[in-house]
Amino acid sequence: DIQMTQSPSTLSASVGDRVTITCRASQNINSWLAWYQQKPGKAPEVLIYKASTLASGVPSRFSGSGSGTEFTLTISSLQPDDFATYYCQQYNSDSRTFGQGTKLDVK
Amino acid sequence: EVQLLESGGGLGQPGGSLRLSCAGSGFTFSDYAMNWVRQSPGRGLEWVSTISGSGTRTFYAEFAKGRFTVSRDNSKNTLDLQMDSLRAEDMAIYYCTKSTPKLGYCSSNSCLFDQWGQGAMVIVSS
């Protein structure tokens, strides 16, 4: 199976900060990567697909980049609603694996 | 509005069985592949199983092969997951998810999970 590794596991930041989360794949997944946001007690929601395309309704302060094995999710100016846990997921292979998550909390 | 509503979670014994169901509404159910994804504190998010829109093709994670069976009834807009030979590590929240065959949402091998239910808790304990 393709392993997905996110860093950092926890990120402390303040409203207005620019933050970046990294996701690395154990092998080439081309651009078949999605980013999800999950808030406590809720199901994950798609933010970005195919590495860099924003899902419908997602604010433009979110952006994704990368291809192959290294990917990033950037929030350009953190808003109060953005404090949540973020997951990457590859859908290049049958195994559909997720990263372990990055919890973004208030500094 | 798309809605996915899971039911059937609860307590199962090690070695025992549980059946989860998911009712879909707000979309043409048979047009979409459906999946089960689970989440636990120790194992994180894990894809469990996928079934094609027609129900003729099924796919399983290695840990689910031989123990879990996914099925659907397109006349009732329902998705099921039969879980047998339960193990402690199966304890998790199980999400019913939908995969839309939209450009960019699917590679040639698999798709992302674009809609999720609220989840059903499965506890495995004697």
Coordinates of C-alpha atoms in Angstrom, one line a residue:
Chain A
D1 CA 0.0 0.0 0.0
I2 CA 1.0 3.6 -0.5
Q3 CA 1.9 5.3 2.7
M4 CA 0.9 8.9 3.3
T5 CA 2.9 10.9 5.8
Q6 CA 1.8 14.3 7.0
S7 CA 3.9 16.9 8.8
P8 CA 3.6 18.4 11.3
S9 CA 1.2 16.3 13.4
T10 CA 0.2 19.4 15.3
L11 CA 0.5 23.1 14.3
S12 CA -0.2 26.0 16.5
A13 CA -1.0 29.3 14.8
S14 CA -2.9 32.5 15.2
V15 CA -5.7 34.2 13.2
G16 CA -4.1 35.9 10.2
D17 CA -1.1 33.5 10.0
R18 CA 0.0 31.8 6.8
V19 CA 0.3 28.1 7.4
T20 CA 1.5 25.2 5.4
I21 CA 1.0 21.4 5.9
T22 CA 3.0 18.9 4.0
C23 CA 2.0 15.4 2.8
R24 CA 4.4 12.9 1.4
A25 CA 3.6 9.7 -0.5
S26 CA 5.7 6.6 -0.3
Q27 CA 5.5 6.4 -4.1
N28 CA 4.4 8.4 -7.1
I29 CA 0.7 9.3 -7.0
N30 CA 0.8 11.8 -9.8
S31 CA -1.7 14.5 -8.8
W32 CA -4.3 12.2 -7.3
L33 CA -4.4 13.8 -3.9
A34 CA -7.2 15.2 -1.9
W35 CA -7.2 17.3 1.2
Y36 CA -10.0 17.1 3.8
Q37 CA -10.9 19.3 6.8
Q38 CA -12.5 17.7 9.8
K39 CA -14.0 19.5 12.8
P40 CA -14.7 17.8 16.1
G41 CA -17.7 15.5 16.0
K42 CA -18.1 15.9 12.3
A43 CA -17.2 14.0 9.2
P44 CA -14.3 15.1 7.0
E45 CA -15.1 17.4 4.1
V46 CA -13.2 17.7 0.8
L47 CA -11.3 20.9 0.5
I48 CA -9.0 20.3 -2.5
Y49 CA -8.8 17.6 -5.1
K50 CA -6.3 16.6 -7.8
A51 CA -3.7 18.2 -5.6
S52 CA -4.6 21.8 -6.4
T53 CA -8.3 22.3 -7.4
L54 CA -10.5 23.8 -4.8
A55 CA -13.8 22.0 -4.1
S56 CA -17.0 24.0 -4.6
G57 CA -17.6 26.6 -1.9
V58 CA -14.1 26.4 -0.4
P59 CA -12.6 29.8 0.3
S60 CA -9.7 31.0 -1.9
R61 CA -7.4 31.3 1.1
F62 CA -6.9 27.6 0.8
S63 CA -4.6 26.3 -1.8
G64 CA -2.8 23.1 -2.7
S65 CA 0.2 22.3 -4.7
G66 CA 2.5 19.4 -5.6
S67 CA 2.7 16.3 -7.7
G68 CA 4.5 13.0 -7.6
T69 CA 5.3 12.4 -3.9
E70 CA 5.3 15.8 -2.2
F71 CA 2.3 18.0 -1.7
T72 CA 1.3 21.0 0.4
L73 CA -1.8 22.6 1.7
T74 CA -1.5 26.3 2.4
I75 CA -3.9 28.6 4.2
S76 CA -2.9 32.1 3.3
S77 CA -4.6 33.9 6.2
L78 CA -6.0 31.8 9.0
Q79 CA -9.6 32.5 10.0
P80 CA -11.2 31.3 13.2
D81 CA -13.2 28.7 11.3
D82 CA -10.1 27.1 10.0
F83 CA -8.9 25.5 13.3
A84 CA -9.5 21.9 12.6
T85 CA -7.7 18.7 11.6
Y86 CA -6.6 18.3 8.0
Y87 CA -6.0 15.0 6.2
C88 CA -4.5 14.2 2.8
Q89 CA -5.7 11.1 0.9
Q90 CA -4.3 9.5 -2.2
Y91 CA -6.6 8.0 -4.8
N92 CA -3.9 7.0 -7.3
S93 CA -4.1 3.3 -6.3
D94 CA -6.7 0.9 -5.1
S95 CA -5.7 1.3 -1.5
R96 CA -7.0 4.9 -1.1
T97 CA -4.8 5.7 1.9
F98 CA -5.0 8.7 4.2
G99 CA -2.3 10.6 6.1
Q100 CA -2.4 10.5 9.8
G101 CA -3.7 14.1 10.1
T102 CA -2.5 17.5 11.1
K103 CA -4.3 19.2 14.0
L104 CA -4.3 23.0 13.6
D105 CA -4.9 24.7 16.9
V106 CA -4.8 28.1 18.4
K107 CA -1.4 29.4 19.6
Chain B
E1 CA -29.4 18.0 -0.9
V2 CA -27.4 14.9 -0.6
Q3 CA -27.9 13.0 2.6
L4 CA -26.3 9.8 3.8
L5 CA -27.6 8.3 7.0
E6 CA -25.9 5.4 8.7
S7 CA -27.6 3.0 11.1
G8 CA -26.9 -0.3 12.8
G9 CA -23.8 0.6 14.8
G10 CA -23.4 -0.6 18.4
L11 CA -21.8 -3.2 20.5
G12 CA -20.4 -6.4 18.9
Q13 CA -18.4 -9.2 20.6
P14 CA -15.0 -10.3 19.4
G15 CA -15.6 -13.0 16.8
G16 CA -19.2 -11.8 16.4
S17 CA -21.1 -9.9 13.7
L18 CA -22.6 -6.5 13.1
R19 CA -24.4 -5.1 10.1
L20 CA -24.3 -1.4 9.1
S21 CA -26.7 0.3 6.8
C22 CA -26.7 3.6 5.0
A23 CA -29.7 5.3 3.4
G24 CA -28.9 7.7 0.6
S25 CA -31.2 10.5 -0.6
G26 CA -31.0 13.7 -2.7
F27 CA -29.2 12.0 -5.6
T28 CA -29.7 9.1 -8.1
F29 CA -28.3 6.4 -5.8
S30 CA -27.5 3.8 -8.5
D31 CA -25.4 6.3 -10.5
Y32 CA -22.7 6.4 -7.8
A33 CA -20.1 4.1 -6.3
M34 CA -20.4 4.0 -2.6
N35 CA -17.8 3.4 0.1
W36 CA -17.3 2.7 3.7
V37 CA -14.5 4.6 5.5
R38 CA -13.7 4.1 9.2
Q39 CA -11.9 6.3 11.7
S40 CA -10.4 5.3 15.1
P41 CA -7.9 7.1 17.4
G42 CA -5.3 4.4 16.9
R43 CA -5.5 3.8 13.2
G44 CA -6.8 7.1 11.8
L45 CA -8.9 7.2 8.7
E46 CA -9.0 4.0 6.7
W47 CA -10.9 3.1 3.6
V48 CA -12.8 -0.1 4.1
S49 CA -14.7 -1.0 1.0
T50 CA -16.2 0.3 -2.3
I51 CA -19.1 -1.0 -4.4
S52 CA -19.9 0.1 -7.9
G53 CA -23.1 1.9 -8.7
S54 CA -24.6 -1.3 -10.2
G55 CA -23.3 -3.4 -7.3
T56 CA -21.5 -5.8 -9.6
R57 CA -18.0 -4.8 -8.5
T58 CA -16.7 -4.7 -5.0
F59 CA -13.4 -3.8 -3.5
Y60 CA -12.0 -4.3 0.0
A61 CA -9.1 -3.2 2.1
E62 CA -6.8 -6.1 3.0
F63 CA -8.0 -6.1 6.6
A64 CA -11.6 -6.4 5.4
K65 CA -11.2 -9.2 2.9
G66 CA -12.9 -12.4 3.9
R67 CA -14.6 -10.8 6.9
F68 CA -16.6 -7.8 5.6
T69 CA -19.2 -7.9 2.8
V70 CA -20.5 -4.7 1.1
S71 CA -23.8 -4.8 -0.7
R72 CA -26.4 -2.3 -2.0
D73 CA -30.1 -2.3 -2.9
N74 CA -30.6 0.4 -5.5
S75 CA -34.4 -0.1 -5.3
K76 CA -34.3 1.1 -1.7
N77 CA -31.3 3.4 -2.0
T78 CA -29.4 1.6 0.7
L79 CA -25.8 0.5 1.3
D80 CA -24.9 -2.2 3.7
L81 CA -21.7 -3.5 5.4
Q82 CA -21.9 -6.9 6.9
M83 CA -19.0 -7.3 9.4
D84 CA -18.1 -10.8 10.6
S85 CA -15.3 -12.2 12.8
L86 CA -15.1 -8.8 14.5
R87 CA -11.8 -7.9 16.1
A88 CA -10.9 -5.3 18.7
E89 CA -9.2 -3.2 16.0
D90 CA -12.5 -2.9 14.1
M91 CA -13.8 -0.6 16.8
A92 CA -14.3 2.8 15.0
I93 CA -16.7 5.2 13.6
Y94 CA -17.8 3.9 10.2
Y95 CA -18.7 6.5 7.6
C96 CA -20.8 5.9 4.5
T97 CA -19.4 7.9 1.7
K98 CA -20.2 8.7 -1.9
S99 CA -17.8 8.9 -4.9
T100 CA -18.8 11.1 -7.8
P101 CA -17.2 10.2 -11.2
K102 CA -16.4 13.9 -11.8
L103 CA -13.3 15.1 -13.7
G104 CA -10.5 15.1 -11.2
Y105 CA -12.3 13.2 -8.5
C106 CA -11.2 9.8 -9.9
S107 CA -8.0 8.3 -11.2
S108 CA -8.2 5.1 -13.3
N109 CA -8.0 3.1 -10.1
S110 CA -10.0 4.9 -7.4
C111 CA -11.9 8.0 -6.4
L112 CA -12.0 10.4 -3.5
F113 CA -14.9 10.5 -1.0
D114 CA -16.9 13.6 -1.8
Q115 CA -19.9 13.2 0.5
W116 CA -19.9 11.7 3.9
G117 CA -22.6 10.6 6.4
Q118 CA -22.5 11.4 10.0
G119 CA -21.0 8.1 11.0
A120 CA -22.0 5.1 13.0
M121 CA -20.0 3.9 16.0
V122 CA -19.0 0.3 16.3
I123 CA -17.7 -1.0 19.6
V124 CA -16.1 -4.4 19.8
S125 CA -16.0 -5.7 23.4
S126 CA -16.9 -8.8 25.4

